Amino acid sequence: GQNIDQPTEMTATEGAIVQINCTYQTSGFNGLFWYQQHAGEAPTFLSYNVLDGLEEKGRFSSFLSRSKGYSYLLLKELQMKDSASYLCALDSNYQLIWGAGTKLIIKP
Amino acid sequence: DTEVTQTPKHLVMGMTNKKSLKCEQHMGHRAMYWYKQKAKKPPELMFVYSYEKLSINESVPSRFSPECPNSSLLNLHLHALQPEDSALYLCASSQEPLAGGTWSREQFFGPGTRLTVL
């Protein structure tokens, strides 16, 4: 199976750092995506990890450990506009196997 | 042009109506997807077209009928829908369906069509 688990909801303060975890059980995949989705809008691409390690992109970083079945998205210097759902998805050939998403609430 | 467009943005239809959702991309992508998304849930894959041919149908009821007239267009024809079919319908595209490499695997999503079935 390819069960993917993410926390349902997280709250953080503007200017702070937050880490959103994603754990999975799968027999194989090409890589792991992180997407951001604002309410009522389409998902937008944030990152794609193929190899183990940390990929940094400005305020957002994503980490993957295949041996541990674990990924996280790290958001720094949080802004109010970062309030959204964050979905991890396994890239299984050309199908994306989605986690349920984590709703991130940013407070002033 | 790096976007996927979808029309209409909103659609309200009765259970006896026939309507179509449209999706267009001009990025030269060869894979196109239809997803259904209910509130607070992740997108559910419905169909995948690869090089204009249907390659995946995730056991979707026949009241949903996809069509890919050419490499840039993807339609979803709707007929005799049920109220539980009300959802956000997302179209996406990616450069190559089975190629390796980071650059080819990102799916670009359209803004979606908000469908309400009365």
Coordinates of N, CA and C in Angstrom, one line a residue:
Chain A
G1 N 0.8 -1.2 0.0 CA 0.0 0.0 0.0 C 0.8 1.2 0.0
Q2 N 0.2 2.4 -0.1 CA 0.9 3.6 -0.2 C 0.3 4.6 0.7
N3 N 0.0 4.2 2.0 CA -0.7 5.1 2.9 C 0.2 6.3 3.2
I4 N -0.4 7.5 3.1 CA 0.4 8.7 3.3 C -0.3 9.5 4.5
D5 N 0.5 9.9 5.5 CA -0.1 10.6 6.6 C 0.5 11.9 6.8
Q6 N -0.4 12.9 7.1 CA 0.0 14.3 7.4 C -0.9 14.7 8.5
P7 N -0.4 15.7 9.4 CA -1.3 16.2 10.4 C -2.4 17.0 9.7
T8 N -3.6 16.9 10.3 CA -4.8 17.6 9.7 C -4.7 19.1 9.7
E9 N -4.2 19.6 10.8 CA -4.2 21.1 11.0 C -3.0 21.5 11.9
M10 N -2.4 22.6 11.5 CA -1.3 23.2 12.4 C -1.5 24.7 12.5
T11 N -1.1 25.3 13.6 CA -1.2 26.7 13.8 C 0.2 27.2 14.1
A12 N 0.5 28.4 13.5 CA 1.9 29.0 13.7 C 1.7 30.5 13.7
T13 N 2.7 31.2 14.2 CA 2.7 32.6 14.3 C 3.4 33.3 13.2
E14 N 2.9 34.4 12.7 CA 3.6 35.2 11.7 C 5.1 35.4 12.1
G15 N 6.0 35.2 11.1 CA 7.4 35.4 11.4 C 8.1 34.2 11.9
A16 N 7.4 33.2 12.3 CA 8.0 32.0 12.9 C 8.4 31.0 11.9
I17 N 8.8 29.8 12.3 CA 9.1 28.7 11.4 C 8.1 27.5 11.8
V18 N 7.7 26.8 10.7 CA 6.9 25.6 11.0 C 7.3 24.5 10.1
Q19 N 7.2 23.3 10.6 CA 7.6 22.1 9.9 C 6.4 21.2 9.7
I20 N 6.0 20.8 8.5 CA 4.9 20.0 8.2 C 5.4 18.6 7.8
N21 N 5.1 17.6 8.5 CA 5.6 16.3 8.3 C 4.7 15.5 7.4
C22 N 5.3 14.5 6.7 CA 4.5 13.6 5.8 C 5.2 12.2 5.9
T23 N 4.5 11.2 6.4 CA 5.0 9.9 6.4 C 4.3 9.0 5.5
Y24 N 4.9 8.0 5.0 CA 4.3 7.1 4.0 C 4.8 5.7 4.1
Q25 N 4.0 4.8 3.6 CA 4.5 3.4 3.5 C 4.2 3.0 2.0
T26 N 5.3 2.7 1.3 CA 5.1 2.4 -0.1 C 6.2 1.5 -0.6
S27 N 6.0 0.8 -1.6 CA 7.0 -0.2 -2.1 C 7.9 0.5 -3.1
G28 N 7.6 1.7 -3.6 CA 8.5 2.3 -4.5 C 7.8 3.6 -5.2
F29 N 8.6 4.6 -5.4 CA 8.1 5.8 -6.0 C 9.2 6.5 -6.6
N30 N 8.9 7.5 -7.5 CA 10.0 8.2 -8.2 C 10.5 9.4 -7.4
G31 N 9.6 10.0 -6.7 CA 9.9 11.2 -5.9 C 8.7 11.7 -5.1
L32 N 8.9 12.7 -4.4 CA 7.8 13.2 -3.5 C 7.6 14.7 -3.8
F33 N 6.4 15.1 -4.0 CA 6.0 16.5 -4.3 C 5.4 17.1 -3.0
W34 N 5.6 18.4 -2.9 CA 4.8 19.2 -2.0 C 4.1 20.3 -2.9
Y35 N 2.8 20.4 -2.6 CA 1.9 21.4 -3.3 C 1.3 22.3 -2.2
Q36 N 1.0 23.5 -2.5 CA 0.3 24.4 -1.7 C -1.1 24.7 -2.3
Q37 N -2.1 24.7 -1.5 CA -3.4 25.0 -2.1 C -4.2 25.9 -1.2
H38 N -4.5 27.1 -1.7 CA -5.4 28.0 -1.0 C -6.8 27.6 -1.2
A39 N -7.7 27.9 -0.2 CA -9.0 27.5 -0.3 C -9.7 27.9 -1.6
G40 N -10.3 27.0 -2.2 CA -11.1 27.2 -3.4 C -10.2 27.4 -4.7
E41 N -8.9 27.2 -4.5 CA -8.0 27.4 -5.7 C -7.3 26.1 -6.0
A42 N -6.6 26.1 -7.1 CA -5.9 24.9 -7.6 C -4.6 24.7 -6.8
P43 N -4.1 23.5 -6.7 CA -2.8 23.3 -6.0 C -1.7 23.9 -6.9
T44 N -0.7 24.5 -6.2 CA 0.5 25.0 -6.9 C 1.7 24.3 -6.4
F45 N 2.7 24.1 -7.3 CA 3.9 23.3 -7.0 C 4.8 24.1 -6.1
L46 N 5.3 23.4 -5.1 CA 6.3 23.9 -4.2 C 7.7 23.3 -4.4
S47 N 7.7 21.9 -4.4 CA 9.0 21.2 -4.4 C 8.8 19.8 -4.9
Y48 N 10.0 19.2 -5.3 CA 10.0 17.8 -5.7 C 11.3 17.2 -5.3
N49 N 11.3 16.2 -4.4 CA 12.5 15.6 -3.9 C 12.6 14.2 -4.5
V50 N 13.7 13.9 -5.1 CA 14.0 12.6 -5.7 C 15.0 11.9 -4.8
L51 N 16.1 12.6 -4.4 CA 17.1 12.0 -3.6 C 16.9 12.4 -2.1
D52 N 17.5 11.6 -1.2 CA 17.4 12.0 0.2 C 18.1 13.3 0.4
G53 N 17.6 14.1 1.4 CA 18.3 15.3 1.7 C 17.4 16.5 1.7
L54 N 18.0 17.6 1.9 CA 17.2 18.9 2.0 C 17.4 19.7 0.7
E55 N 16.2 20.1 0.2 CA 16.2 21.0 -1.0 C 15.7 22.4 -0.5
E56 N 16.4 23.4 -0.7 CA 16.0 24.7 -0.2 C 15.6 25.6 -1.4
K57 N 14.5 26.4 -1.2 CA 14.0 27.3 -2.2 C 13.5 28.5 -1.5
G58 N 14.3 29.4 -1.2 CA 13.9 30.7 -0.6 C 13.4 30.4 0.9
R59 N 12.2 30.8 1.2 CA 11.6 30.5 2.5 C 11.2 29.1 2.7
F60 N 11.0 28.3 1.6 CA 10.5 27.0 1.8 C 11.7 26.0 1.5
S61 N 11.7 24.9 2.3 CA 12.7 23.8 2.1 C 11.9 22.5 2.3
S62 N 12.4 21.5 1.6 CA 11.7 20.2 1.7 C 12.8 19.2 1.9
F63 N 12.5 18.2 2.7 CA 13.4 17.1 3.1 C 12.8 15.8 2.8
L64 N 13.6 14.8 2.4 CA 13.2 13.5 2.1 C 14.2 12.5 2.7
S65 N 13.6 11.4 3.4 CA 14.4 10.3 3.8 C 13.7 9.0 3.4
R66 N 14.2 8.4 2.3 CA 13.5 7.2 1.8 C 13.6 6.1 2.8
S67 N 14.7 5.9 3.5 CA 14.9 4.8 4.4 C 13.9 4.9 5.6
K68 N 13.5 6.2 6.0 CA 12.6 6.4 7.1 C 11.2 6.6 6.6
G69 N 10.9 6.6 5.4 CA 9.6 6.9 4.9 C 9.0 8.2 5.3
Y70 N 9.8 9.2 5.2 CA 9.5 10.5 5.8 C 9.9 11.7 5.0
S71 N 9.1 12.7 5.0 CA 9.4 13.9 4.3 C 8.9 15.1 5.2
Y72 N 9.5 16.2 5.1 CA 8.9 17.4 5.7 C 9.0 18.6 4.8
L73 N 8.1 19.6 5.0 CA 8.2 20.9 4.4 C 8.4 21.9 5.5
L74 N 9.5 22.7 5.3 CA 9.9 23.7 6.3 C 9.6 25.1 5.8
L75 N 8.8 25.8 6.5 CA 8.4 27.2 6.0 C 9.0 28.2 7.1
K76 N 9.8 29.1 6.6 CA 10.5 30.1 7.4 C 9.8 31.4 7.3
E77 N 10.1 32.3 8.2 CA 9.6 33.7 8.1 C 8.1 33.7 7.7
L78 N 7.3 33.0 8.4 CA 5.9 32.9 8.0 C 5.2 34.2 7.7
Q79 N 4.4 34.2 6.6 CA 3.6 35.4 6.3 C 2.1 34.9 6.3
M80 N 1.3 35.9 6.5 CA -0.2 35.6 6.6 C -0.6 34.9 5.3
K81 N 0.0 35.2 4.1 CA -0.4 34.6 2.9 C 0.0 33.1 2.8
D82 N 0.8 32.6 3.8 CA 1.1 31.2 3.8 C 0.0 30.4 4.4
S83 N -1.0 31.0 4.9 CA -2.2 30.3 5.4 C -2.8 29.5 4.2
A84 N -2.8 28.2 4.2 CA -3.2 27.4 3.1 C -3.2 25.9 3.5
S85 N -3.6 25.0 2.6 CA -3.3 23.6 2.9 C -2.1 23.2 2.1
Y86 N -1.3 22.3 2.7 CA -0.1 21.8 2.1 C -0.2 20.3 2.0
L87 N -0.1 19.9 0.7 CA -0.3 18.5 0.4 C 1.0 17.8 -0.1
C88 N 1.3 16.7 0.5 CA 2.5 15.9 0.0 C 1.9 14.8 -1.0
A89 N 2.6 14.5 -2.0 CA 2.1 13.5 -3.0 C 3.3 12.7 -3.5
L90 N 3.1 11.4 -3.5 CA 4.1 10.5 -4.0 C 3.9 10.4 -5.5
D91 N 5.0 10.5 -6.2 CA 5.1 10.4 -7.7 C 5.3 8.9 -8.0
S92 N 4.2 8.2 -8.4 CA 4.2 6.8 -8.7 C 4.0 6.7 -10.2
N93 N 5.0 6.6 -11.0 CA 4.9 6.8 -12.5 C 4.3 8.2 -12.7
Y94 N 3.2 8.2 -13.5 CA 2.6 9.5 -13.7 C 1.3 9.7 -12.9
Q95 N 1.1 8.9 -11.9 CA 0.0 9.1 -10.9 C 0.6 9.8 -9.7
L96 N -0.1 10.7 -9.2 CA 0.2 11.3 -7.9 C -0.7 10.7 -6.8
I97 N 0.0 10.1 -5.8 CA -0.8 9.6 -4.7 C -0.7 10.6 -3.6
W98 N -1.9 11.2 -3.3 CA -1.9 12.4 -2.4 C -2.2 12.0 -1.0
G99 N -1.5 12.8 -0.1 CA -1.9 12.8 1.3 C -3.1 13.7 1.4
A100 N -3.7 13.6 2.6 CA -5.0 14.4 2.8 C -4.8 15.9 3.0
G101 N -3.5 16.3 3.2 CA -3.2 17.7 3.3 C -3.2 18.2 4.7
T102 N -2.4 19.2 5.0 CA -2.3 19.8 6.3 C -2.8 21.3 6.2
K103 N -3.8 21.7 6.9 CA -4.3 23.0 6.9 C -3.4 23.8 7.8
L104 N -2.7 24.8 7.3 CA -1.8 25.7 8.1 C -2.5 27.0 8.4
I105 N -2.7 27.3 9.7 CA -3.3 28.6 10.1 C -2.2 29.5 10.6
I106 N -2.0 30.7 10.1 CA -1.0 31.6 10.6 C -1.8 32.7 11.4
K107 N -1.2 33.0 12.6 CA -1.8 34.0 13.4 C -0.9 35.2 13.6
P108 N -1.4 36.4 13.7 CA -0.5 37.6 13.8 C 0.3 37.5 15.1
Chain B
D1 N 3.7 30.9 -22.5 CA 2.5 30.6 -21.8 C 2.7 29.4 -20.9
T2 N 2.6 29.7 -19.6 CA 2.9 28.6 -18.6 C 1.7 28.3 -17.7
E3 N 0.5 28.4 -18.3 CA -0.7 28.1 -17.5 C -1.7 27.2 -18.2
V4 N -2.5 26.6 -17.3 CA -3.6 25.7 -17.7 C -4.8 26.5 -17.5
T5 N -5.7 26.6 -18.5 CA -6.9 27.3 -18.4 C -8.1 26.4 -18.4
Q6 N -9.1 26.7 -17.6 CA -10.3 25.9 -17.6 C -11.5 26.8 -17.7
T7 N -12.5 26.3 -18.4 CA -13.8 27.0 -18.5 C -14.9 26.0 -18.3
P8 N -16.1 26.4 -17.8 CA -16.3 27.6 -17.1 C -15.7 27.6 -15.7
K9 N -15.7 28.7 -15.0 CA -15.2 28.7 -13.6 C -16.2 28.1 -12.7
H10 N -17.4 28.4 -12.9 CA -18.5 27.9 -12.1 C -19.6 27.3 -13.0
L11 N -20.2 26.2 -12.6 CA -21.3 25.6 -13.4 C -22.3 25.0 -12.4
V12 N -23.6 25.4 -12.7 CA -24.7 24.8 -12.0 C -25.6 24.1 -13.0
M13 N -25.9 22.8 -12.7 CA -26.6 22.1 -13.7 C -27.6 21.1 -13.0
G14 N -28.7 20.8 -13.6 CA -29.6 19.9 -13.1 C -29.2 18.5 -13.5
M15 N -29.9 17.5 -12.9 CA -29.5 16.1 -13.1 C -29.8 15.6 -14.5
T16 N -30.6 16.3 -15.2 CA -31.0 15.9 -16.6 C -30.2 16.6 -17.6
N17 N -29.4 17.6 -17.2 CA -28.6 18.4 -18.2 C -27.4 17.6 -18.7
K18 N -27.0 18.2 -19.9 CA -25.7 17.7 -20.5 C -24.8 19.0 -20.6
K19 N -23.6 18.9 -20.0 CA -22.7 20.0 -20.1 C -21.3 19.5 -20.3
S20 N -20.4 20.4 -20.6 CA -19.0 20.0 -20.8 C -18.0 21.0 -20.1
L21 N -17.0 20.4 -19.5 CA -15.9 21.2 -19.0 C -14.8 21.2 -20.0
K22 N -14.1 22.4 -20.1 CA -13.0 22.5 -21.0 C -11.7 22.8 -20.3
C23 N -10.6 22.3 -20.9 CA -9.3 22.6 -20.3 C -8.3 22.8 -21.5
E24 N -7.4 23.7 -21.4 CA -6.5 24.0 -22.4 C -5.1 24.3 -21.9
Q25 N -4.1 23.9 -22.6 CA -2.7 24.2 -22.2 C -1.9 24.3 -23.5
H26 N -0.9 25.3 -23.5 CA -0.1 25.5 -24.7 C 1.4 25.4 -24.3
M27 N 1.7 24.5 -23.4 CA 3.0 24.3 -22.9 C 3.7 23.1 -23.6
G28 N 3.0 22.5 -24.5 CA 3.5 21.3 -25.2 C 3.5 20.1 -24.4
H29 N 2.7 20.1 -23.3 CA 2.7 18.9 -22.4 C 1.9 17.8 -23.1
R30 N 2.4 16.6 -22.9 CA 1.8 15.4 -23.5 C 0.9 14.6 -22.6
A31 N 0.9 14.9 -21.4 CA 0.0 14.2 -20.4 C -1.0 15.2 -19.9
M32 N -2.3 14.8 -19.8 CA -3.3 15.7 -19.2 C -4.2 14.9 -18.3
Y33 N -4.7 15.5 -17.3 CA -5.4 14.8 -16.2 C -6.7 15.5 -15.8
W34 N -7.6 14.7 -15.4 CA -8.8 15.2 -14.8 C -8.8 14.7 -13.3
Y35 N -9.0 15.7 -12.4 CA -9.2 15.3 -11.0 C -10.5 15.9 -10.5
K36 N -11.0 15.2 -9.4 CA -12.2 15.7 -8.7 C -11.8 16.0 -7.3
Q37 N -12.2 17.1 -6.8 CA -11.8 17.4 -5.4 C -13.0 17.9 -4.6
K38 N -13.3 17.2 -3.5 CA -14.3 17.6 -2.6 C -13.6 18.5 -1.5
A39 N -14.5 19.2 -0.8 CA -13.9 20.2 0.2 C -13.1 19.4 1.3
K40 N -12.0 20.0 1.6 CA -11.1 19.5 2.6 C -10.6 18.1 2.3
K41 N -10.6 17.7 1.1 CA -10.0 16.4 0.7 C -9.0 16.6 -0.4
P42 N -8.0 15.7 -0.6 CA -7.1 15.9 -1.7 C -7.7 15.6 -3.0
P43 N -7.1 16.0 -4.1 CA -7.7 15.7 -5.4 C -7.7 14.1 -5.7
E44 N -8.8 13.7 -6.3 CA -8.9 12.3 -6.7 C -8.7 12.2 -8.2
L45 N -7.8 11.4 -8.6 CA -7.6 11.2 -10.0 C -8.8 10.5 -10.7
M46 N -9.2 11.1 -11.9 CA -10.3 10.5 -12.6 C -9.8 9.8 -13.9
F47 N -9.1 10.7 -14.7 CA -8.6 10.2 -16.0 C -7.2 10.7 -16.3
V48 N -6.4 10.0 -17.1 CA -5.1 10.4 -17.6 C -5.1 10.2 -19.1
Y49 N -4.7 11.3 -19.8 CA -4.5 11.1 -21.2 C -3.0 11.3 -21.5
S50 N -2.5 10.3 -22.2 CA -1.0 10.3 -22.6 C -0.9 10.3 -24.1
Y51 N -0.3 11.4 -24.6 CA -0.2 11.5 -26.1 C -1.6 11.3 -26.7
E52 N -2.6 12.0 -26.2 CA -4.0 12.1 -26.7 C -4.7 10.8 -26.6
K53 N -4.2 9.8 -25.9 CA -4.9 8.6 -25.7 C -5.2 8.4 -24.2
L54 N -6.4 7.9 -24.0 CA -6.8 7.6 -22.6 C -6.0 6.4 -22.0
S55 N -5.2 6.7 -21.0 CA -4.3 5.7 -20.5 C -4.8 5.2 -19.1
I56 N -5.5 6.1 -18.4 CA -6.0 5.6 -17.0 C -7.4 6.1 -16.9
N57 N -8.3 5.2 -16.5 CA -9.6 5.6 -16.1 C -9.8 4.9 -14.7
E58 N -9.9 5.8 -13.7 CA -10.0 5.3 -12.3 C -11.4 4.9 -11.9
S59 N -11.9 4.0 -12.7 CA -13.3 3.4 -12.4 C -14.3 4.5 -12.2
V60 N -14.3 5.5 -13.1 CA -15.2 6.6 -13.0 C -16.5 6.2 -13.7
P61 N -17.6 6.6 -13.1 CA -18.9 6.3 -13.7 C -19.0 6.9 -15.1
S62 N -19.8 6.2 -15.9 CA -19.9 6.5 -17.3 C -20.7 7.9 -17.6
R63 N -21.2 8.4 -16.5 CA -21.9 9.8 -16.7 C -20.8 10.8 -16.9
F64 N -19.5 10.5 -16.6 CA -18.4 11.4 -16.9 C -17.7 10.8 -18.2
S65 N -17.5 11.6 -19.2 CA -16.9 11.1 -20.4 C -15.8 12.0 -20.9
P66 N -14.6 11.6 -20.8 CA -13.5 12.5 -21.2 C -13.3 12.5 -22.7
E67 N -12.7 13.5 -23.2 CA -12.3 13.6 -24.6 C -11.1 14.4 -24.8
C68 N -10.2 14.0 -25.7 CA -9.0 14.8 -25.9 C -8.9 15.1 -27.4
P69 N -9.4 16.2 -27.9 CA -9.5 16.4 -29.3 C -8.1 16.6 -30.0
N70 N -7.2 17.2 -29.2 CA -5.8 17.4 -29.7 C -4.9 17.5 -28.5
S71 N -3.6 17.7 -28.7 CA -2.7 17.7 -27.6 C -2.8 18.9 -26.7
S72 N -3.6 19.9 -27.0 CA -3.7 21.1 -26.2 C -5.0 21.1 -25.4
L73 N -6.0 20.3 -25.8 CA -7.3 20.4 -25.3 C -7.8 19.1 -24.6
L74 N -8.5 19.3 -23.5 CA -9.1 18.2 -22.8 C -10.5 18.6 -22.4
N75 N -11.5 17.8 -22.7 CA -12.9 18.0 -22.3 C -13.3 17.0 -21.4
L76 N -14.3 17.3 -20.6 CA -15.0 16.4 -19.7 C -16.5 16.6 -19.9
H77 N -17.2 15.6 -20.6 CA -18.6 15.7 -20.9 C -19.4 15.1 -19.7
L78 N -20.4 15.8 -19.3 CA -21.2 15.5 -18.1 C -22.6 15.2 -18.5
H79 N -23.2 14.1 -18.0 CA -24.6 13.8 -18.4 C -25.2 13.0 -17.2
A80 N -26.4 13.4 -16.9 CA -27.1 12.7 -15.8 C -26.4 12.6 -14.5
L81 N -25.8 13.7 -14.1 CA -25.0 13.7 -12.9 C -25.9 13.7 -11.6
Q82 N -25.3 13.3 -10.5 CA -26.0 13.3 -9.2 C -25.5 14.4 -8.3
P83 N -26.3 14.8 -7.4 CA -25.9 15.9 -6.4 C -24.5 15.6 -5.8
E84 N -24.2 14.3 -5.5 CA -22.9 14.0 -4.9 C -21.7 14.2 -5.8
D85 N -22.0 14.5 -7.1 CA -20.9 14.8 -8.0 C -20.5 16.3 -7.9
S86 N -21.2 17.0 -7.1 CA -20.8 18.5 -6.9 C -19.4 18.5 -6.3
A87 N -18.5 19.2 -6.9 CA -17.1 19.3 -6.5 C -16.4 20.3 -7.3
L88 N -15.1 20.4 -7.0 CA -14.2 21.2 -7.8 C -13.5 20.2 -8.8
Y89 N -13.6 20.5 -10.1 CA -13.0 19.6 -11.1 C -11.7 20.3 -11.6
L90 N -10.6 19.7 -11.4 CA -9.3 20.2 -11.7 C -8.7 19.5 -12.9
C91 N -8.2 20.3 -13.8 CA -7.4 19.8 -14.9 C -5.9 20.0 -14.7
A92 N -5.1 19.1 -15.1 CA -3.6 19.3 -14.9 C -2.9 18.8 -16.1
S93 N -1.7 19.2 -16.3 CA -0.9 18.7 -17.4 C 0.5 18.5 -16.9
S94 N 1.3 17.6 -17.6 CA 2.7 17.5 -17.3 C 3.4 17.2 -18.6
Q95 N 4.7 17.5 -18.6 CA 5.5 17.5 -19.8 C 5.5 16.2 -20.5
E96 N 5.9 15.2 -19.7 CA 6.0 13.8 -20.3 C 5.4 12.9 -19.2
P97 N 4.6 11.9 -19.6 CA 3.9 11.0 -18.6 C 4.9 10.1 -18.0
L98 N 5.9 9.6 -18.7 CA 6.7 8.5 -18.1 C 8.2 8.8 -18.2
A99 N 8.6 10.0 -18.6 CA 10.0 10.3 -18.7 C 10.6 10.5 -17.3
G100 N 11.8 10.3 -17.2 CA 12.5 10.6 -15.9 C 13.0 12.0 -15.8
G101 N 13.4 12.4 -14.7 CA 14.0 13.7 -14.5 C 13.0 14.6 -13.8
T102 N 13.5 15.4 -13.0 CA 12.7 16.3 -12.2 C 11.8 17.3 -13.0
W103 N 12.4 17.7 -14.1 CA 11.8 18.8 -14.9 C 10.5 18.3 -15.5
S104 N 10.3 17.0 -15.7 CA 9.2 16.6 -16.5 C 8.0 16.2 -15.6
R105 N 8.2 16.1 -14.3 CA 7.2 15.4 -13.6 C 6.2 16.3 -12.9
E106 N 6.5 17.6 -12.8 CA 5.6 18.5 -12.2 C 4.2 18.6 -12.9
Q107 N 3.2 18.5 -12.2 CA 1.8 18.7 -12.8 C 1.4 20.1 -12.5
F108 N 1.0 20.8 -13.6 CA 0.5 22.1 -13.6 C -1.0 22.1 -13.5
F109 N -1.6 22.7 -12.6 CA -3.0 22.7 -12.4 C -3.7 23.9 -13.0
G110 N -4.9 23.7 -13.5 CA -5.7 24.8 -13.9 C -6.5 25.3 -12.6
P111 N -7.2 26.4 -12.8 CA -7.9 27.0 -11.6 C -9.1 26.2 -11.2
G112 N -9.6 25.3 -12.0 CA -10.7 24.4 -11.6 C -12.0 25.0 -12.1
T113 N -13.0 24.1 -12.2 CA -14.4 24.4 -12.4 C -15.2 24.0 -11.2
R114 N -15.9 24.9 -10.5 CA -16.7 24.6 -9.4 C -18.1 24.2 -9.9
L115 N -18.4 22.9 -9.7 CA -19.6 22.3 -10.3 C -20.6 22.0 -9.1
T116 N -21.8 22.5 -9.4 CA -22.9 22.2 -8.4 C -24.0 21.5 -9.2
V117 N -24.4 20.4 -8.7 CA -25.5 19.6 -9.4 C -26.7 19.7 -8.5
L118 N -27.8 20.2 -9.0 CA -29.0 20.4 -8.2 C -30.0 19.2 -8.4

